[in-house]
Amino acid sequence: MALFGWVFVPVILIGLLVMAVQNALIWAVTHMFLVNLVAAVLLGLNLLILIALLRVRARRRQKGVNKFRWLLLLVALWEGWVVFLCALFLIIQPLRLIPEHFLRQPEAEDCFGEWEIVSSPGVSPVLCTLSQEEIDACIGMKITYAEGEFITDGLKLEFLSEGYACKMMPLEQFARNYQTELAQLGLKPEKVLNLRVGVQGTIGRRQLLGVNCCLLGDGSLLIVEDGVFFRAERVGEPPF
């Protein structure tokens, strides 16, 4: 194992690089006017430099001076390329084409609102402790997540600790935690936000529904309790 420990070094560096690029894109999108202003200034400066280089090259050609001729040509081509890219950037405005969900990381507030359990796509064969009757009885139940409030099955509960704890969960970690892959449930999300509610309790043999859930990339909610997976959909529009 120690022989392959060096593999984690480039993996960590690549992860940091991806985070840096993402943070840079987020900053650029949120400061689009400033970015366009910088691009316009660069366009103007490089255009002036290009014009000056072309004039110098033309004068040297008239005088028959061939020294550094190819160097001046390469520099002029580079300046022309920079001018072209800046102009293309200002015309196309590529930052506007970046999808919002690509840059924005899901947060606990994305789960806020009322949800209704519509189905149970499957169970964990290792962790499931509920009978089929108990699972069917959960279909149709409603759960509400709100600022300072959590309601499940008609019960309004007070937080015992931090209200909502959330983090992005890799698909591999989901499979390890629940002994089931999302693909086995017919789900193929790009992102999974794991949300835990700071309450405790049980209703009969089962845990409180909705205390542990995952917000999937398609906007649906996957509730995980007692080794059973429940899929929930929003009731109405999000409260934001």
Coordinates of N, CA and C in Angstrom, one line a residue:
M1 N 0.8 -1.2 0.0 CA 0.0 0.0 0.0 C 0.9 1.3 0.0
A2 N 2.0 1.2 0.8 CA 2.8 2.4 0.9 C 3.5 2.7 -0.5
L3 N 3.7 1.6 -1.3 CA 4.4 1.8 -2.6 C 3.5 2.7 -3.5
F4 N 2.2 2.7 -3.3 CA 1.3 3.4 -4.2 C 0.8 4.7 -3.5
G5 N 1.4 5.0 -2.4 CA 1.0 6.3 -1.7 C 1.2 7.5 -2.5
W6 N 2.3 7.5 -3.3 CA 2.6 8.7 -4.1 C 1.5 9.0 -5.1
V7 N 0.6 8.1 -5.4 CA -0.5 8.3 -6.3 C -1.4 9.4 -5.8
F8 N -1.6 9.5 -4.5 CA -2.5 10.5 -3.9 C -2.0 11.9 -4.0
V9 N -0.6 12.1 -4.2 CA -0.1 13.4 -4.4 C -0.6 14.1 -5.6
P10 N -0.5 13.5 -6.8 CA -1.0 14.1 -8.0 C -2.5 14.2 -8.0
V11 N -3.2 13.3 -7.3 CA -4.7 13.3 -7.2 C -5.1 14.6 -6.4
I12 N -4.4 14.8 -5.3 CA -4.7 16.0 -4.5 C -4.4 17.3 -5.3
L13 N -3.3 17.3 -6.0 CA -2.9 18.5 -6.8 C -3.9 18.8 -7.9
I14 N -4.4 17.7 -8.5 CA -5.4 17.9 -9.6 C -6.7 18.4 -9.0
G15 N -7.1 17.8 -7.8 CA -8.3 18.3 -7.1 C -8.2 19.8 -6.8
L16 N -7.0 20.2 -6.3 CA -6.8 21.6 -5.9 C -6.9 22.5 -7.2
L17 N -6.3 22.0 -8.3 CA -6.3 22.7 -9.5 C -7.7 22.9 -10.0
V18 N -8.5 21.8 -9.9 CA -9.9 21.9 -10.4 C -10.7 22.9 -9.5
M19 N -10.5 22.9 -8.2 CA -11.1 23.8 -7.3 C -10.7 25.3 -7.6
A20 N -9.4 25.5 -7.9 CA -9.0 26.8 -8.3 C -9.6 27.3 -9.6
V21 N -9.7 26.5 -10.6 CA -10.3 26.9 -11.8 C -11.8 27.2 -11.6
Q22 N -12.5 26.3 -10.8 CA -13.9 26.6 -10.6 C -14.1 27.9 -9.8
N23 N -13.3 28.1 -8.8 CA -13.4 29.4 -8.1 C -13.1 30.6 -9.0
A24 N -12.2 30.4 -9.9 CA -11.9 31.5 -10.8 C -13.1 31.8 -11.7
L25 N -13.7 30.7 -12.2 CA -14.9 30.9 -13.1 C -16.0 31.5 -12.3
I26 N -16.2 31.1 -11.1 CA -17.3 31.7 -10.3 C -17.0 33.2 -10.1
W27 N -15.8 33.5 -9.8 CA -15.5 35.0 -9.6 C -15.7 35.7 -10.9
A28 N -15.3 35.1 -12.1 CA -15.4 35.8 -13.4 C -16.9 36.0 -13.7
V29 N -17.8 35.0 -13.4 CA -19.2 35.1 -13.7 C -19.8 36.2 -12.9
T30 N -19.4 36.2 -11.6 CA -20.0 37.2 -10.7 C -19.4 38.6 -10.9
H31 N -18.4 38.8 -11.6 CA -17.8 40.1 -11.9 C -17.6 40.2 -13.4
M32 N -18.7 39.9 -14.1 CA -18.6 39.9 -15.6 C -18.3 41.3 -16.2
F33 N -18.8 42.3 -15.6 CA -18.5 43.7 -16.1 C -17.0 44.0 -16.0
L34 N -16.4 43.6 -14.9 CA -15.0 43.9 -14.7 C -14.2 43.0 -15.7
V35 N -14.6 41.8 -15.9 CA -13.9 40.9 -16.8 C -14.0 41.5 -18.2
N36 N -15.1 42.0 -18.6 CA -15.3 42.5 -20.0 C -14.5 43.8 -20.1
L37 N -14.4 44.6 -19.0 CA -13.6 45.8 -19.1 C -12.1 45.5 -19.2
V38 N -11.6 44.5 -18.5 CA -10.2 44.1 -18.7 C -10.0 43.6 -20.1
A39 N -10.9 42.8 -20.6 CA -10.8 42.3 -22.0 C -10.7 43.4 -23.0
A40 N -11.6 44.5 -22.8 CA -11.6 45.6 -23.7 C -10.3 46.4 -23.6
V41 N -9.7 46.6 -22.4 CA -8.5 47.3 -22.2 C -7.3 46.5 -22.9
L42 N -7.3 45.2 -22.7 CA -6.3 44.3 -23.4 C -6.4 44.4 -24.9
L43 N -7.7 44.4 -25.4 CA -7.9 44.5 -26.8 C -7.3 45.8 -27.3
G44 N -7.6 46.9 -26.6 CA -7.1 48.2 -27.1 C -5.5 48.3 -27.0
L45 N -4.9 47.9 -25.9 CA -3.5 47.9 -25.8 C -2.8 47.1 -26.8
N46 N -3.3 45.8 -27.0 CA -2.6 44.9 -28.0 C -2.8 45.4 -29.4
L47 N -4.0 46.0 -29.7 CA -4.2 46.6 -31.0 C -3.2 47.7 -31.3
L48 N -2.9 48.6 -30.3 CA -2.0 49.6 -30.5 C -0.6 49.1 -30.7
I49 N -0.2 48.0 -29.9 CA 1.1 47.4 -30.1 C 1.2 46.7 -31.5
L50 N 0.1 46.1 -31.9 CA 0.1 45.5 -33.2 C 0.3 46.5 -34.3
I51 N -0.4 47.6 -34.2 CA -0.2 48.7 -35.2 C 1.2 49.2 -35.2
A52 N 1.8 49.4 -34.0 CA 3.1 49.9 -33.9 C 4.1 48.9 -34.5
L53 N 3.9 47.7 -34.3 CA 4.8 46.6 -34.8 C 4.8 46.6 -36.3
L54 N 3.6 46.7 -36.9 CA 3.4 46.7 -38.3 C 4.1 47.9 -39.0
R55 N 4.0 49.0 -38.3 CA 4.6 50.2 -38.9 C 6.2 50.1 -38.8
V56 N 6.7 49.6 -37.7 CA 8.1 49.4 -37.6 C 8.6 48.4 -38.6
R57 N 7.9 47.3 -38.8 CA 8.3 46.3 -39.8 C 8.2 46.9 -41.2
A58 N 7.2 47.7 -41.5 CA 7.1 48.3 -42.8 C 8.3 49.3 -43.1
R59 N 8.7 50.1 -42.1 CA 9.8 51.0 -42.2 C 11.1 50.3 -42.4
R60 N 11.3 49.2 -41.6 CA 12.5 48.4 -41.8 C 12.6 47.8 -43.1
R61 N 11.4 47.4 -43.7 CA 11.4 46.8 -45.0 C 11.8 47.8 -46.1
Q62 N 11.3 49.1 -45.9 CA 11.6 50.1 -46.9 C 13.1 50.5 -46.8
K63 N 13.7 50.4 -45.6 CA 15.1 50.7 -45.5 C 16.0 49.5 -45.8
G64 N 15.4 48.3 -46.1 CA 16.2 47.1 -46.4 C 16.8 46.5 -45.3
V65 N 16.3 46.7 -44.0 CA 16.9 46.1 -42.8 C 16.2 44.8 -42.6
N66 N 17.0 43.7 -42.6 CA 16.4 42.4 -42.5 C 16.7 41.8 -41.1
K67 N 17.4 42.4 -40.3 CA 17.8 41.9 -38.9 C 16.5 41.9 -38.1
F68 N 16.3 40.7 -37.4 CA 15.1 40.5 -36.5 C 13.8 40.6 -37.3
R69 N 13.9 40.4 -38.6 CA 12.6 40.4 -39.4 C 11.6 39.3 -39.0
W70 N 12.1 38.1 -38.8 CA 11.2 37.0 -38.5 C 10.7 37.1 -37.0
L71 N 11.6 37.7 -36.1 CA 11.2 37.9 -34.8 C 10.0 38.9 -34.7
L72 N 10.2 40.0 -35.5 CA 9.1 41.0 -35.5 C 7.8 40.4 -36.1
L73 N 7.9 39.5 -37.0 CA 6.8 38.9 -37.6 C 6.1 38.0 -36.6
L74 N 6.9 37.2 -35.9 CA 6.3 36.3 -34.9 C 5.6 37.1 -33.8
V75 N 6.2 38.2 -33.3 CA 5.6 39.1 -32.3 C 4.3 39.7 -32.8
A76 N 4.3 40.2 -34.1 CA 3.1 40.7 -34.7 C 2.0 39.7 -34.8
L77 N 2.4 38.5 -35.2 CA 1.3 37.4 -35.3 C 0.8 37.1 -33.9
W78 N 1.6 37.1 -32.9 CA 1.1 36.9 -31.5 C 0.2 38.0 -31.1
E79 N 0.5 39.2 -31.3 CA -0.3 40.3 -31.0 C -1.6 40.3 -31.7
G80 N -1.6 39.9 -33.0 CA -2.8 39.7 -33.8 C -3.7 38.6 -33.2
W81 N -3.1 37.5 -32.7 CA -3.8 36.5 -32.1 C -4.5 36.9 -30.8
V82 N -3.8 37.7 -30.0 CA -4.4 38.2 -28.8 C -5.5 39.1 -29.1
V83 N -5.4 40.0 -30.0 CA -6.4 40.9 -30.4 C -7.7 40.1 -30.9
F84 N -7.4 39.1 -31.7 CA -8.5 38.3 -32.2 C -9.3 37.6 -31.0
L85 N -8.5 37.0 -30.1 CA -9.2 36.4 -29.0 C -10.0 37.3 -28.1
C86 N -9.4 38.5 -27.8 CA -10.1 39.5 -27.0 C -11.4 39.9 -27.7
A87 N -11.3 40.2 -29.0 CA -12.5 40.6 -29.7 C -13.5 39.5 -29.7
L88 N -13.1 38.3 -29.9 CA -14.0 37.1 -30.0 C -14.7 37.0 -28.6
F89 N -13.9 37.2 -27.5 CA -14.5 37.1 -26.2 C -15.6 38.1 -26.0
L90 N -15.3 39.3 -26.4 CA -16.3 40.4 -26.2 C -17.5 40.2 -27.0
I91 N -17.4 39.6 -28.2 CA -18.5 39.4 -29.1 C -19.4 38.2 -28.6
I92 N -18.7 37.1 -28.3 CA -19.5 35.9 -27.9 C -20.0 35.9 -26.5
Q93 N -19.2 36.5 -25.6 CA -19.5 36.5 -24.1 C -19.7 35.1 -23.6
P94 N -18.6 34.3 -23.7 CA -18.7 32.9 -23.3 C -19.1 32.6 -21.8
L95 N -18.8 33.6 -20.9 CA -19.2 33.4 -19.5 C -20.7 33.2 -19.4
R96 N -21.5 33.8 -20.3 CA -22.9 33.7 -20.2 C -23.4 32.3 -20.6
L97 N -22.6 31.6 -21.3 CA -23.0 30.2 -21.7 C -22.7 29.2 -20.7
I98 N -22.0 29.5 -19.6 CA -21.7 28.5 -18.5 C -23.0 28.3 -17.8
P99 N -23.5 27.0 -17.7 CA -24.7 26.7 -16.9 C -24.5 27.1 -15.5
E100 N -25.6 27.6 -14.9 CA -25.5 28.0 -13.5 C -25.2 26.8 -12.5
H101 N -25.8 25.7 -12.8 CA -25.6 24.5 -11.9 C -24.1 24.0 -12.0
F102 N -23.4 24.3 -13.1 CA -22.0 23.9 -13.2 C -21.1 24.6 -12.2
L103 N -21.4 25.8 -11.9 CA -20.6 26.6 -11.0 C -21.1 26.6 -9.6
R104 N -22.4 26.5 -9.4 CA -22.9 26.6 -8.1 C -23.0 25.3 -7.4
Q105 N -22.4 25.2 -6.2 CA -22.5 24.0 -5.4 C -23.9 23.9 -4.7
P106 N -24.5 22.8 -4.7 CA -25.8 22.7 -3.9 C -25.6 23.0 -2.5
E107 N -26.6 23.6 -1.8 CA -26.6 23.9 -0.4 C -27.8 23.4 0.3
A108 N -27.9 23.4 1.6 CA -29.0 22.9 2.3 C -30.3 23.6 1.9
E109 N -30.2 24.9 1.6 CA -31.4 25.7 1.2 C -32.1 25.1 0.0
D110 N -31.3 24.4 -0.9 CA -31.9 23.8 -2.1 C -32.9 22.7 -1.7
C111 N -32.8 22.2 -0.5 CA -33.8 21.2 0.0 C -35.0 21.8 0.6
F112 N -35.0 23.1 0.9 CA -36.1 23.7 1.6 C -37.4 23.6 0.8
G113 N -38.5 23.4 1.6 CA -39.8 23.3 1.0 C -40.5 22.0 1.4
E114 N -41.6 21.8 0.8 CA -42.4 20.6 1.2 C -42.2 19.5 0.2
W115 N -42.0 18.3 0.6 CA -41.8 17.1 -0.2 C -42.8 16.0 0.1
E116 N -43.1 15.2 -0.9 CA -44.0 14.1 -0.8 C -43.3 12.8 -1.3
I117 N -43.3 11.8 -0.4 CA -42.7 10.5 -0.9 C -43.6 9.9 -1.9
V118 N -43.1 9.6 -3.0 CA -43.9 9.0 -4.2 C -43.6 7.6 -4.5
S119 N -42.4 7.1 -4.0 CA -42.1 5.7 -4.4 C -40.9 5.2 -3.5
S120 N -40.7 3.9 -3.6 CA -39.5 3.3 -3.0 C -38.8 2.6 -4.1
P121 N -37.7 3.1 -4.6 CA -37.0 2.5 -5.8 C -36.2 1.2 -5.4
G122 N -36.0 1.0 -4.1 CA -35.3 -0.2 -3.7 C -34.9 -0.2 -2.2
V123 N -34.3 -1.2 -1.8 CA -33.8 -1.3 -0.4 C -32.3 -1.9 -0.5
S124 N -31.6 -1.6 0.6 CA -30.3 -2.2 0.8 C -30.5 -3.6 1.3
P125 N -30.0 -4.6 0.6 CA -30.2 -6.0 1.1 C -29.5 -6.3 2.4
V126 N -28.5 -5.5 2.7 CA -27.7 -5.7 3.9 C -28.3 -4.9 5.1
L127 N -28.8 -3.7 4.8 CA -29.2 -2.8 5.9 C -30.7 -2.7 6.2
C128 N -31.5 -3.2 5.3 CA -33.0 -3.0 5.4 C -33.5 -3.7 6.6
T129 N -34.3 -3.0 7.4 CA -34.9 -3.6 8.6 C -36.5 -3.5 8.6
L130 N -37.0 -2.9 7.6 CA -38.5 -2.7 7.5 C -39.2 -3.8 6.6
S131 N -40.4 -4.1 7.0 CA -41.2 -5.0 6.2 C -41.8 -4.2 5.0
Q132 N -42.3 -5.0 4.0 CA -42.9 -4.3 2.8 C -44.1 -3.5 3.2
E133 N -44.9 -4.0 4.2 CA -46.1 -3.2 4.7 C -45.6 -1.8 5.3
E134 N -44.6 -1.9 6.1 CA -44.1 -0.6 6.7 C -43.5 0.3 5.6
I135 N -42.9 -0.2 4.6 CA -42.4 0.6 3.5 C -43.6 1.2 2.7
D136 N -44.6 0.4 2.4 CA -45.8 0.9 1.6 C -46.5 2.0 2.4
A137 N -46.5 1.9 3.8 CA -47.2 2.9 4.6 C -46.5 4.2 4.6
C138 N -45.3 4.3 4.1 CA -44.6 5.6 4.1 C -44.9 6.4 2.8
I139 N -45.4 5.7 1.8 CA -45.7 6.3 0.5 C -46.8 7.3 0.7
G140 N -46.6 8.5 0.3 CA -47.6 9.6 0.4 C -47.3 10.5 1.6
M141 N -46.4 10.2 2.5 CA -46.1 11.0 3.6 C -45.4 12.3 3.1
K142 N -45.5 13.4 3.9 CA -45.0 14.6 3.5 C -43.9 15.1 4.5
I143 N -42.9 15.7 4.0 CA -41.8 16.2 4.8 C -41.5 17.6 4.4
T144 N -41.2 18.5 5.4 CA -40.9 19.9 5.2 C -39.6 20.3 5.8
Y145 N -38.7 20.8 5.0 CA -37.5 21.4 5.4 C -37.6 22.9 5.3
A146 N -37.2 23.6 6.4 CA -37.3 25.1 6.3 C -36.2 25.6 7.3
E147 N -36.0 26.9 7.3 CA -35.1 27.6 8.2 C -35.6 27.4 9.6
G148 N -34.8 26.7 10.4 CA -35.2 26.5 11.8 C -36.4 25.6 12.0
E149 N -36.7 24.8 11.0 CA -37.9 24.0 11.2 C -37.8 22.7 10.4
F150 N -38.3 21.6 10.9 CA -38.3 20.3 10.3 C -39.6 19.6 10.6
I151 N -40.4 19.3 9.7 CA -41.7 18.6 9.9 C -41.7 17.3 9.1
T152 N -41.9 16.2 9.8 CA -42.0 14.9 9.1 C -43.3 14.1 9.6
D153 N -44.0 13.6 8.7 CA -45.2 12.8 9.1 C -46.1 13.6 10.0
G154 N -46.2 14.9 9.8 CA -47.1 15.8 10.7 C -46.4 16.2 12.0
L155 N -45.2 15.7 12.3 CA -44.6 16.1 13.5 C -43.6 17.2 13.3
K156 N -43.7 18.3 14.1 CA -42.8 19.4 14.0 C -41.7 19.2 15.1
L157 N -40.5 19.0 14.7 CA -39.4 18.7 15.7 C -38.4 19.8 15.9
E158 N -37.9 19.9 17.1 CA -36.9 20.9 17.4 C -35.5 20.3 17.1
F159 N -34.6 21.2 16.7 CA -33.2 20.8 16.4 C -32.5 20.5 17.7
L160 N -31.8 19.4 17.8 CA -31.0 19.1 19.0 C -29.6 19.7 18.9
S161 N -29.1 19.8 17.6 CA -27.8 20.4 17.4 C -27.9 21.3 16.2
E162 N -26.8 21.3 15.4 CA -26.9 22.2 14.2 C -28.0 21.7 13.3
G163 N -28.8 22.7 12.8 CA -30.0 22.5 12.1 C -29.8 21.5 10.9
Y164 N -29.0 21.9 9.9 CA -28.8 21.1 8.8 C -27.3 21.0 8.5
A165 N -26.8 19.8 8.3 CA -25.4 19.5 8.0 C -25.4 18.9 6.6
C166 N -24.7 19.5 5.6 CA -24.7 19.0 4.3 C -23.3 19.0 3.7
K167 N -23.1 18.1 2.8 CA -21.9 18.0 2.1 C -22.1 17.2 0.8
M168 N -21.2 17.5 -0.2 CA -21.3 16.7 -1.5 C -20.8 15.3 -1.2
M169 N -21.5 14.3 -1.8 CA -21.2 12.9 -1.6 C -20.8 12.3 -2.9
P170 N -19.6 11.8 -3.1 CA -19.3 11.1 -4.3 C -20.1 9.8 -4.4
L171 N -20.4 9.4 -5.7 CA -21.2 8.2 -5.9 C -20.6 7.0 -5.2
E172 N -19.2 6.9 -5.2 CA -18.6 5.8 -4.6 C -18.8 5.7 -3.1
Q173 N -18.8 6.9 -2.5 CA -19.1 6.9 -1.0 C -20.5 6.5 -0.7
F174 N -21.5 6.9 -1.6 CA -22.9 6.5 -1.4 C -22.9 5.0 -1.4
A175 N -22.3 4.4 -2.3 CA -22.3 2.9 -2.4 C -21.7 2.3 -1.2
R176 N -20.6 2.9 -0.7 CA -20.0 2.3 0.5 C -20.9 2.5 1.8
N177 N -21.5 3.6 1.9 CA -22.3 3.9 3.1 C -23.6 3.1 3.1
Y178 N -24.2 2.8 2.0 CA -25.5 2.2 2.0 C -25.5 0.8 1.3
Q179 N -24.3 0.3 0.9 CA -24.2 -1.0 0.3 C -25.1 -1.2 -0.9
T180 N -25.3 -0.1 -1.6 CA -26.2 -0.1 -2.8 C -25.7 1.1 -3.7
E181 N -25.6 0.8 -5.0 CA -25.2 1.8 -5.9 C -26.5 2.5 -6.5
L182 N -26.3 3.8 -6.8 CA -27.5 4.5 -7.2 C -28.0 4.0 -8.6
A183 N -27.1 3.4 -9.4 CA -27.5 2.9 -10.7 C -28.4 1.7 -10.5
Q184 N -28.3 0.9 -9.4 CA -29.1 -0.2 -9.1 C -30.5 0.3 -8.7
L185 N -30.7 1.5 -8.3 CA -32.0 2.1 -8.0 C -32.6 2.8 -9.2
G186 N -31.9 2.7 -10.4 CA -32.4 3.3 -11.6 C -32.1 4.8 -11.6
L187 N -31.1 5.3 -10.8 CA -30.8 6.7 -10.7 C -29.4 6.9 -11.2
K188 N -29.2 7.9 -12.0 CA -27.8 8.3 -12.5 C -27.6 9.8 -12.3
P189 N -27.5 10.3 -11.1 CA -27.3 11.7 -10.9 C -25.8 12.1 -11.1
E190 N -25.6 13.3 -11.5 CA -24.3 13.9 -11.7 C -23.7 14.3 -10.3
K191 N -24.6 14.9 -9.5 CA -24.3 15.4 -8.2 C -25.2 14.8 -7.1
V192 N -24.6 14.6 -5.9 CA -25.4 14.1 -4.8 C -25.0 15.0 -3.6
L193 N -26.0 15.7 -3.0 CA -25.8 16.5 -1.8 C -26.5 15.7 -0.7
N194 N -25.6 15.3 0.3 CA -26.1 14.6 1.5 C -26.5 15.6 2.5
L195 N -27.8 15.4 3.0 CA -28.3 16.4 4.0 C -28.7 15.6 5.3
R196 N -28.3 16.0 6.4 CA -28.6 15.4 7.7 C -29.3 16.5 8.6
V197 N -30.4 16.1 9.2 CA -31.1 17.1 10.1 C -30.8 16.8 11.5
G198 N -30.5 17.8 12.3 CA -30.1 17.7 13.7 C -31.2 17.4 14.6
V199 N -31.9 16.3 14.4 CA -33.0 15.8 15.3 C -32.8 14.3 15.5
Q200 N -33.5 13.7 16.5 CA -33.4 12.3 16.7 C -34.8 11.8 17.2
G201 N -35.0 10.6 16.9 CA -36.3 10.0 17.3 C -36.7 8.8 16.4
T202 N -37.8 8.2 16.8 CA -38.3 7.0 16.0 C -39.8 7.1 16.0
I203 N -40.4 6.4 15.1 CA -41.9 6.2 15.0 C -42.1 4.7 14.9
G204 N -42.4 4.1 16.0 CA -42.5 2.6 15.9 C -41.1 2.0 15.7
R205 N -41.0 1.2 14.7 CA -39.7 0.5 14.5 C -38.8 1.3 13.5
R206 N -39.3 2.3 12.9 CA -38.5 3.0 11.9 C -38.1 4.4 12.5
Q207 N -37.0 4.9 11.9 CA -36.4 6.2 12.2 C -37.3 7.3 11.6
L208 N -37.1 8.5 12.0 CA -37.9 9.6 11.5 C -37.5 9.8 10.0
L209 N -38.5 9.8 9.1 CA -38.3 9.9 7.7 C -37.7 11.3 7.4
G210 N -36.7 11.4 6.5 CA -36.2 12.7 6.1 C -35.0 13.2 6.8
V211 N -34.7 12.5 8.0 CA -33.5 13.0 8.7 C -32.3 12.8 7.9
N212 N -32.2 11.8 7.1 CA -31.0 11.6 6.3 C -31.5 11.5 4.8
C213 N -31.1 12.4 4.0 CA -31.5 12.4 2.6 C -30.4 12.8 1.7
C214 N -30.7 12.6 0.4 CA -29.7 13.1 -0.7 C -30.5 13.8 -1.7
L215 N -30.1 15.0 -2.0 CA -30.6 15.8 -3.1 C -29.9 15.4 -4.4
L216 N -30.7 14.9 -5.4 CA -30.1 14.4 -6.6 C -30.0 15.5 -7.7
G217 N -29.2 15.2 -8.7 CA -29.0 16.2 -9.7 C -30.3 16.6 -10.5
D218 N -31.3 15.7 -10.5 CA -32.5 16.0 -11.3 C -33.5 16.8 -10.4
G219 N -33.1 17.2 -9.2 CA -34.0 18.0 -8.3 C -34.9 17.1 -7.4
S220 N -34.8 15.8 -7.5 CA -35.6 15.0 -6.6 C -34.8 14.6 -5.4
L221 N -35.5 14.1 -4.4 CA -34.9 13.8 -3.1 C -35.0 12.3 -2.9
L222 N -33.8 11.8 -2.4 CA -33.7 10.4 -2.1 C -33.5 10.3 -0.6
I223 N -34.6 9.8 0.1 CA -34.5 9.7 1.6 C -34.1 8.3 1.9
V224 N -33.1 8.2 2.8 CA -32.6 6.9 3.2 C -32.8 6.7 4.7
E225 N -33.6 5.6 5.0 CA -33.9 5.3 6.4 C -34.0 3.8 6.6
D226 N -33.3 3.3 7.6 CA -33.4 1.8 7.9 C -33.1 0.9 6.7
G227 N -32.2 1.4 5.8 CA -31.8 0.6 4.7 C -32.8 0.6 3.6
V228 N -33.8 1.5 3.6 CA -34.8 1.7 2.6 C -34.6 3.0 1.9
F229 N -34.8 3.0 0.6 CA -34.7 4.3 -0.2 C -36.0 4.7 -0.6
F230 N -36.4 6.0 -0.3 CA -37.6 6.6 -0.7 C -37.3 7.8 -1.6
R231 N -38.1 7.8 -2.7 CA -37.9 9.0 -3.6 C -39.0 9.9 -3.3
A232 N -38.7 11.2 -3.2 CA -39.6 12.3 -2.9 C -39.6 13.4 -3.9
E233 N -40.7 14.0 -4.2 CA -40.8 15.1 -5.1 C -41.4 16.3 -4.4
R234 N -41.1 17.5 -5.0 CA -41.6 18.7 -4.4 C -43.1 18.8 -4.5
V235 N -43.6 19.5 -3.5 CA -45.1 19.8 -3.5 C -45.1 21.3 -3.7
G236 N -45.4 21.8 -4.9 CA -45.4 23.2 -5.3 C -44.1 23.7 -5.7
E237 N -43.9 25.0 -5.7 CA -42.6 25.6 -6.1 C -41.7 25.7 -4.9
P238 N -40.3 25.8 -5.2 CA -39.4 26.0 -4.1 C -39.6 27.4 -3.4
P239 N -39.4 27.5 -2.1 CA -39.6 28.8 -1.4 C -38.6 29.8 -1.7
F240 N -38.0 29.9 -2.9 CA -37.0 30.9 -3.1 C -36.9 31.1 -4.6

